[in-house]
Amino acid sequence: MNSKSNFVQKFNSRRDALKSFLCIGLDPELEKLPKVSLDSKAPLVHFTETIIRYTHSLATAWKPNVAFFERLGAEGYFALEHMVRVMKEVSPEVPIVMDAKRGDLANTSKEYAKYFFEKLGVDALTVNPYMGRDSLVPYLDLGGYIFVLGLTSNPSSADFQKQKLVGKDLYLYEEVSDQMAKLGEEYPNQVGLVVGGTHPSEIQSLRARHPELYFLIPGFGAQGGDLESIIGASGKRSLINSSRGITLSSLEENFGQIAQKKAEEVHLQMNQLFL
């Protein structure tokens, strides 16, 4: 099937232009926002627009998390859609990965896909593969790019993801990666994998197993992942995400400038480690 998604092309161009893998995550937790944003008429709009305008020149991708918007209902969805418009206006060359971790029956997945890919027009979406292939195909048939949860960065990821499969010398996350690689052959340039930055040795083994897959790697920075280890293990097909360490690094009025400075620090580190 011909791919409609241009996520890979956009990301590759941006990565090579900046010599960086920095994916900037926007998780605007209301209780942690600067007072200047909270005092505005629309706190999430003020905060996200400020962050975007100060850091866009350093982003190889954006990764907003929908939960921080959904909690506010209609106001939150207004802010989410406004943020996506600002991203496209300020930095149309930067791909948007919406972190929603959707996973449901095929007819429901189709509705999610229509919202994120047709209504919002984002470039990629995180999805949960637990319900199997038919819950993933609707996103692909609509031309979207999906990052499928493989091995996540949270401490309890081992509860299921690191269980060995009966009759196979494989962990569940390895089986997921194999199945996603097969799906990616059917839908080229539309399937990637989420692999937590807190697992550098597993990243290395997954990269050897699937050199063709793009990895979305959360867990760098606030969650403790080491940048040099991550880049060494993951290679160039990697989006390395930093959220709180950049965007929530200050409560001062000049929080946008401080976020820019933090992003610059990571950017320079990545320049030095660029493969």
Tab-separated table of C-alpha atoms in Angstrom:
chain	number	residue	atom	x	y	z
A	1	MET	CA	0.000	0.000	0.000
A	2	ASN	CA	1.300	3.466	-0.846
A	3	SER	CA	2.028	5.620	2.166
A	4	LYS	CA	0.258	8.946	2.436
A	5	SER	CA	2.101	10.024	5.567
A	6	ASN	CA	5.005	12.424	5.131
A	7	PHE	CA	6.088	12.168	8.760
A	8	VAL	CA	9.349	10.349	7.969
A	9	GLN	CA	10.324	12.835	5.278
A	10	LYS	CA	9.580	15.819	7.546
A	11	PHE	CA	11.466	14.355	10.479
A	12	ASN	CA	14.506	13.297	8.434
A	13	SER	CA	14.792	16.767	6.896
A	14	ARG	CA	14.498	18.470	10.270
A	15	ARG	CA	16.898	16.053	12.018
A	16	ASP	CA	19.580	16.474	9.362
A	17	ALA	CA	19.178	20.262	9.222
A	18	LEU	CA	19.590	20.633	12.994
A	19	LYS	CA	21.876	17.614	13.562
A	20	SER	CA	19.648	16.814	16.503
A	21	PHE	CA	16.999	14.340	17.672
A	22	LEU	CA	15.248	16.683	20.108
A	23	CYS	CA	11.508	16.096	20.304
A	24	ILE	CA	9.968	18.710	22.614
A	25	GLY	CA	7.080	17.408	24.690
A	26	LEU	CA	4.282	19.691	25.857
A	27	ASP	CA	2.681	18.371	29.056
A	28	PRO	CA	1.122	21.548	30.480
A	29	GLU	CA	0.131	20.315	33.937
A	30	LEU	CA	-2.046	23.120	35.267
A	31	GLU	CA	-0.632	23.046	38.806
A	32	LYS	CA	2.908	23.498	37.489
A	33	LEU	CA	2.321	26.400	35.118
A	34	PRO	CA	3.886	29.828	35.721
A	35	LYS	CA	1.680	32.433	37.394
A	36	VAL	CA	1.777	34.625	34.292
A	37	SER	CA	0.046	31.834	32.345
A	38	LEU	CA	-2.417	31.006	35.125
A	39	ASP	CA	-3.398	34.687	35.365
A	40	SER	CA	-4.185	34.879	31.650
A	41	LYS	CA	-7.673	34.304	30.231
A	42	ALA	CA	-6.637	30.952	28.721
A	43	PRO	CA	-3.706	29.457	30.687
A	44	LEU	CA	-2.949	26.534	28.347
A	45	VAL	CA	-3.111	28.759	25.285
A	46	HIS	CA	-0.749	31.296	26.847
A	47	PHE	CA	1.694	28.656	28.068
A	48	THR	CA	1.880	26.489	24.944
A	49	GLU	CA	2.053	29.417	22.528
A	50	THR	CA	4.902	30.953	24.543
A	51	ILE	CA	6.838	27.676	24.606
A	52	ILE	CA	6.335	27.116	20.878
A	53	ARG	CA	7.459	30.608	19.905
A	54	TYR	CA	10.610	30.406	22.037
A	55	THR	CA	11.697	26.831	21.262
A	56	HIS	CA	10.490	26.021	17.726
A	57	SER	CA	13.885	26.669	16.122
A	58	LEU	CA	15.356	23.860	18.255
A	59	ALA	CA	12.632	21.219	17.791
A	60	THR	CA	12.951	18.274	15.429
A	61	ALA	CA	9.409	17.299	16.455
A	62	TRP	CA	6.654	18.317	18.873
A	63	LYS	CA	4.959	15.827	21.210
A	64	PRO	CA	1.947	17.278	23.036
A	65	ASN	CA	0.094	14.975	25.437
A	66	VAL	CA	-3.684	15.235	25.109
A	67	ALA	CA	-4.424	14.324	28.755
A	68	PHE	CA	-3.304	17.734	29.999
A	69	PHE	CA	-5.851	19.362	27.690
A	70	GLU	CA	-8.722	16.880	28.023
A	71	ARG	CA	-8.970	17.411	31.781
A	72	LEU	CA	-10.351	20.905	31.083
A	73	GLY	CA	-13.105	19.726	28.760
A	74	ALA	CA	-14.189	22.160	26.046
A	75	GLU	CA	-11.656	24.780	27.176
A	76	GLY	CA	-8.910	22.167	26.925
A	77	TYR	CA	-9.901	21.031	23.448
A	78	PHE	CA	-9.953	24.655	22.317
A	79	ALA	CA	-6.403	25.046	23.676
A	80	LEU	CA	-5.274	21.780	22.038
A	81	GLU	CA	-6.569	22.783	18.628
A	82	HIS	CA	-5.211	26.313	18.989
A	83	MET	CA	-1.781	24.902	19.906
A	84	VAL	CA	-1.694	22.704	16.796
A	85	ARG	CA	-2.595	25.721	14.629
A	86	VAL	CA	0.220	27.747	16.215
A	87	MET	CA	2.702	24.907	15.659
A	88	LYS	CA	1.765	24.773	11.982
A	89	GLU	CA	1.925	28.542	11.636
A	90	VAL	CA	5.243	29.027	13.458
A	91	SER	CA	7.052	25.857	12.369
A	92	PRO	CA	5.261	24.009	9.536
A	93	GLU	CA	8.419	21.987	8.869
A	94	VAL	CA	8.372	20.448	12.389
A	95	PRO	CA	6.292	17.232	12.586
A	96	ILE	CA	3.670	16.936	15.321
A	97	VAL	CA	3.419	13.644	17.241
A	98	MET	CA	0.207	13.637	19.267
A	99	ASP	CA	0.701	11.581	22.419
A	100	ALA	CA	-2.723	10.071	23.050
A	101	LYS	CA	-1.932	6.323	23.402
A	102	ARG	CA	-5.242	5.386	21.825
A	103	GLY	CA	-6.220	1.738	21.483
A	104	ASP	CA	-9.713	0.452	20.798
A	105	LEU	CA	-11.888	-1.585	18.441
A	106	ALA	CA	-11.532	-0.895	14.732
A	107	ASN	CA	-14.639	1.280	14.303
A	108	THR	CA	-13.584	3.391	17.319
A	109	SER	CA	-9.987	3.615	16.097
A	110	LYS	CA	-11.313	4.967	12.813
A	111	GLU	CA	-13.030	7.807	14.681
A	112	TYR	CA	-9.857	8.627	16.631
A	113	ALA	CA	-7.913	8.560	13.371
A	114	LYS	CA	-10.347	10.962	11.728
A	115	TYR	CA	-10.022	13.430	14.593
A	116	PHE	CA	-6.238	13.399	14.892
A	117	PHE	CA	-5.246	13.002	11.241
A	118	GLU	CA	-8.104	14.703	9.377
A	119	LYS	CA	-9.536	17.276	11.797
A	120	LEU	CA	-6.305	18.245	13.616
A	121	GLY	CA	-3.928	17.259	10.835
A	122	VAL	CA	-1.109	16.014	13.067
A	123	ASP	CA	1.702	13.954	11.536
A	124	ALA	CA	1.821	11.017	13.964
A	125	LEU	CA	-0.052	9.485	16.893
A	126	THR	CA	0.942	7.188	19.753
A	127	VAL	CA	-1.224	4.056	19.969
A	128	ASN	CA	-1.566	1.011	22.189
A	129	PRO	CA	-1.287	-2.350	20.358
A	130	TYR	CA	-2.914	-4.504	23.075
A	131	MET	CA	-6.059	-5.129	21.003
A	132	GLY	CA	-4.095	-6.260	17.973
A	133	ARG	CA	-3.700	-5.504	14.302
A	134	ASP	CA	-7.300	-4.631	13.477
A	135	SER	CA	-7.234	-1.845	16.070
A	136	LEU	CA	-4.182	-0.286	14.320
A	137	VAL	CA	-5.016	-0.572	10.623
A	138	PRO	CA	-7.690	2.209	10.607
A	139	TYR	CA	-5.011	4.794	11.434
A	140	LEU	CA	-2.828	3.497	8.623
A	141	ASP	CA	-5.638	3.284	6.084
A	142	LEU	CA	-6.305	6.985	6.692
A	143	GLY	CA	-2.661	7.688	5.881
A	144	GLY	CA	-1.464	8.376	9.408
A	145	TYR	CA	1.836	7.496	11.049
A	146	ILE	CA	1.626	5.595	14.355
A	147	PHE	CA	4.145	5.099	17.138
A	148	VAL	CA	3.136	1.857	18.823
A	149	LEU	CA	3.873	1.311	22.523
A	150	GLY	CA	6.689	-1.233	22.708
A	151	LEU	CA	8.826	-0.910	25.830
A	152	THR	CA	7.786	2.094	27.902
A	153	SER	CA	9.925	4.116	30.311
A	154	ASN	CA	7.817	3.712	33.474
A	155	PRO	CA	9.011	1.394	36.296
A	156	SER	CA	6.007	-0.952	35.967
A	157	SER	CA	6.608	-1.555	32.250
A	158	ALA	CA	8.050	-4.928	33.279
A	159	ASP	CA	4.653	-6.095	34.602
A	160	PHE	CA	3.557	-7.114	31.086
A	161	GLN	CA	6.119	-5.959	28.546
A	162	LYS	CA	8.949	-8.056	29.974
A	163	GLN	CA	6.969	-11.263	30.363
A	164	LYS	CA	8.351	-14.171	28.332
A	165	LEU	CA	5.989	-15.719	25.791
A	166	VAL	CA	5.220	-19.406	26.247
A	167	GLY	CA	6.863	-21.441	23.500
A	168	LYS	CA	9.034	-18.534	22.326
A	169	ASP	CA	12.295	-17.233	23.696
A	170	LEU	CA	10.904	-13.721	23.391
A	171	TYR	CA	9.669	-10.996	25.672
A	172	LEU	CA	6.258	-9.556	24.873
A	173	TYR	CA	7.805	-6.230	23.817
A	174	GLU	CA	10.048	-8.058	21.341
A	175	GLU	CA	7.045	-9.838	19.837
A	176	VAL	CA	5.274	-6.467	19.547
A	177	SER	CA	8.311	-5.017	17.758
A	178	ASP	CA	8.412	-7.964	15.337
A	179	GLN	CA	4.712	-7.635	14.530
A	180	MET	CA	5.045	-3.866	14.022
A	181	ALA	CA	7.983	-4.399	11.673
A	182	LYS	CA	5.765	-6.728	9.594
A	183	LEU	CA	2.945	-4.181	9.638
A	184	GLY	CA	5.445	-1.544	8.528
A	185	GLU	CA	6.320	-3.644	5.479
A	186	GLU	CA	2.664	-3.550	4.501
A	187	TYR	CA	2.361	0.165	5.309
A	188	PRO	CA	5.812	1.606	4.570
A	189	ASN	CA	6.856	4.746	6.440
A	190	GLN	CA	3.787	4.620	8.672
A	191	VAL	CA	4.779	2.486	11.684
A	192	GLY	CA	7.262	3.266	14.467
A	193	LEU	CA	7.862	2.090	18.028
A	194	VAL	CA	7.859	3.767	21.445
A	195	VAL	CA	10.929	2.631	23.386
A	196	GLY	CA	11.695	4.165	26.778
A	197	GLY	CA	15.034	5.911	27.245
A	198	THR	CA	15.405	4.257	30.643
A	199	HIS	CA	16.220	0.961	28.851
A	200	PRO	CA	19.449	1.614	26.846
A	201	SER	CA	20.475	-2.042	26.547
A	202	GLU	CA	17.008	-3.007	25.298
A	203	ILE	CA	17.058	-0.070	22.864
A	204	GLN	CA	20.312	-1.430	21.479
A	205	SER	CA	18.929	-4.938	21.016
A	206	LEU	CA	15.714	-3.611	19.440
A	207	ARG	CA	17.717	-1.421	17.085
A	208	ALA	CA	19.800	-4.433	15.988
A	209	ARG	CA	16.553	-6.377	15.535
A	210	HIS	CA	14.784	-3.627	13.571
A	211	PRO	CA	17.179	-1.159	11.943
A	212	GLU	CA	14.348	0.137	9.751
A	213	LEU	CA	11.947	1.262	12.508
A	214	TYR	CA	11.806	4.794	13.856
A	215	PHE	CA	11.856	4.955	17.659
A	216	LEU	CA	10.076	7.546	19.769
A	217	ILE	CA	12.136	7.641	22.954
A	218	PRO	CA	10.630	9.257	26.055
A	219	GLY	CA	12.339	9.018	29.438
A	220	PHE	CA	15.304	11.294	28.777
A	221	GLY	CA	15.893	14.040	31.327
A	222	ALA	CA	13.325	14.098	34.137
A	223	GLN	CA	12.891	10.297	34.024
A	224	GLY	CA	16.624	9.635	34.171
A	225	GLY	CA	17.634	8.395	30.711
A	226	ASP	CA	21.248	9.144	29.718
A	227	LEU	CA	21.580	10.967	26.409
A	228	GLU	CA	24.888	9.495	25.257
A	229	SER	CA	23.713	5.954	26.000
A	230	ILE	CA	20.391	6.528	24.239
A	231	ILE	CA	21.911	7.958	21.060
A	232	GLY	CA	24.603	5.297	20.943
A	233	ALA	CA	21.987	2.570	21.250
A	234	SER	CA	19.246	3.983	19.032
A	235	GLY	CA	20.973	5.486	15.997
A	236	LYS	CA	19.614	8.154	13.665
A	237	ARG	CA	16.029	6.907	13.380
A	238	SER	CA	15.217	8.313	16.787
A	239	LEU	CA	13.074	11.038	18.291
A	240	ILE	CA	14.425	11.679	21.778
A	241	ASN	CA	11.790	13.442	23.826
A	242	SER	CA	12.259	15.944	26.617
A	243	SER	CA	9.162	17.458	28.186
A	244	ARG	CA	9.303	18.740	31.767
A	245	GLY	CA	13.062	19.308	31.677
A	246	ILE	CA	12.525	21.998	29.045
A	247	THR	CA	8.979	23.300	29.151
A	248	LEU	CA	8.346	23.267	32.910
A	249	SER	CA	11.829	24.381	33.966
A	250	SER	CA	10.740	27.763	35.342
A	251	LEU	CA	7.825	29.498	37.049
A	252	GLU	CA	9.216	32.955	36.292
A	253	GLU	CA	7.647	35.404	33.860
A	254	ASN	CA	10.469	34.736	31.404
A	255	PHE	CA	9.742	30.980	31.396
A	256	GLY	CA	9.791	30.937	27.591
A	257	GLN	CA	13.354	32.250	27.454
A	258	ILE	CA	14.451	29.753	30.116
A	259	ALA	CA	12.816	26.909	28.163
A	260	GLN	CA	14.710	28.116	25.094
A	261	LYS	CA	17.978	28.025	27.048
A	262	LYS	CA	17.276	24.483	28.306
A	263	ALA	CA	16.414	23.350	24.762
A	264	GLU	CA	19.645	24.917	23.485
A	265	GLU	CA	21.648	22.951	26.070
A	266	VAL	CA	20.131	19.649	24.934
A	267	HIS	CA	20.474	20.673	21.283
A	268	LEU	CA	24.208	21.334	21.703
A	269	GLN	CA	24.709	18.000	23.470
A	270	MET	CA	22.943	16.248	20.602
A	271	ASN	CA	25.048	18.138	18.038
A	272	GLN	CA	28.185	16.761	19.676
A	273	LEU	CA	26.782	13.219	19.712
A	274	PHE	CA	25.176	13.339	16.248
A	275	LEU	CA	26.114	10.225	14.317
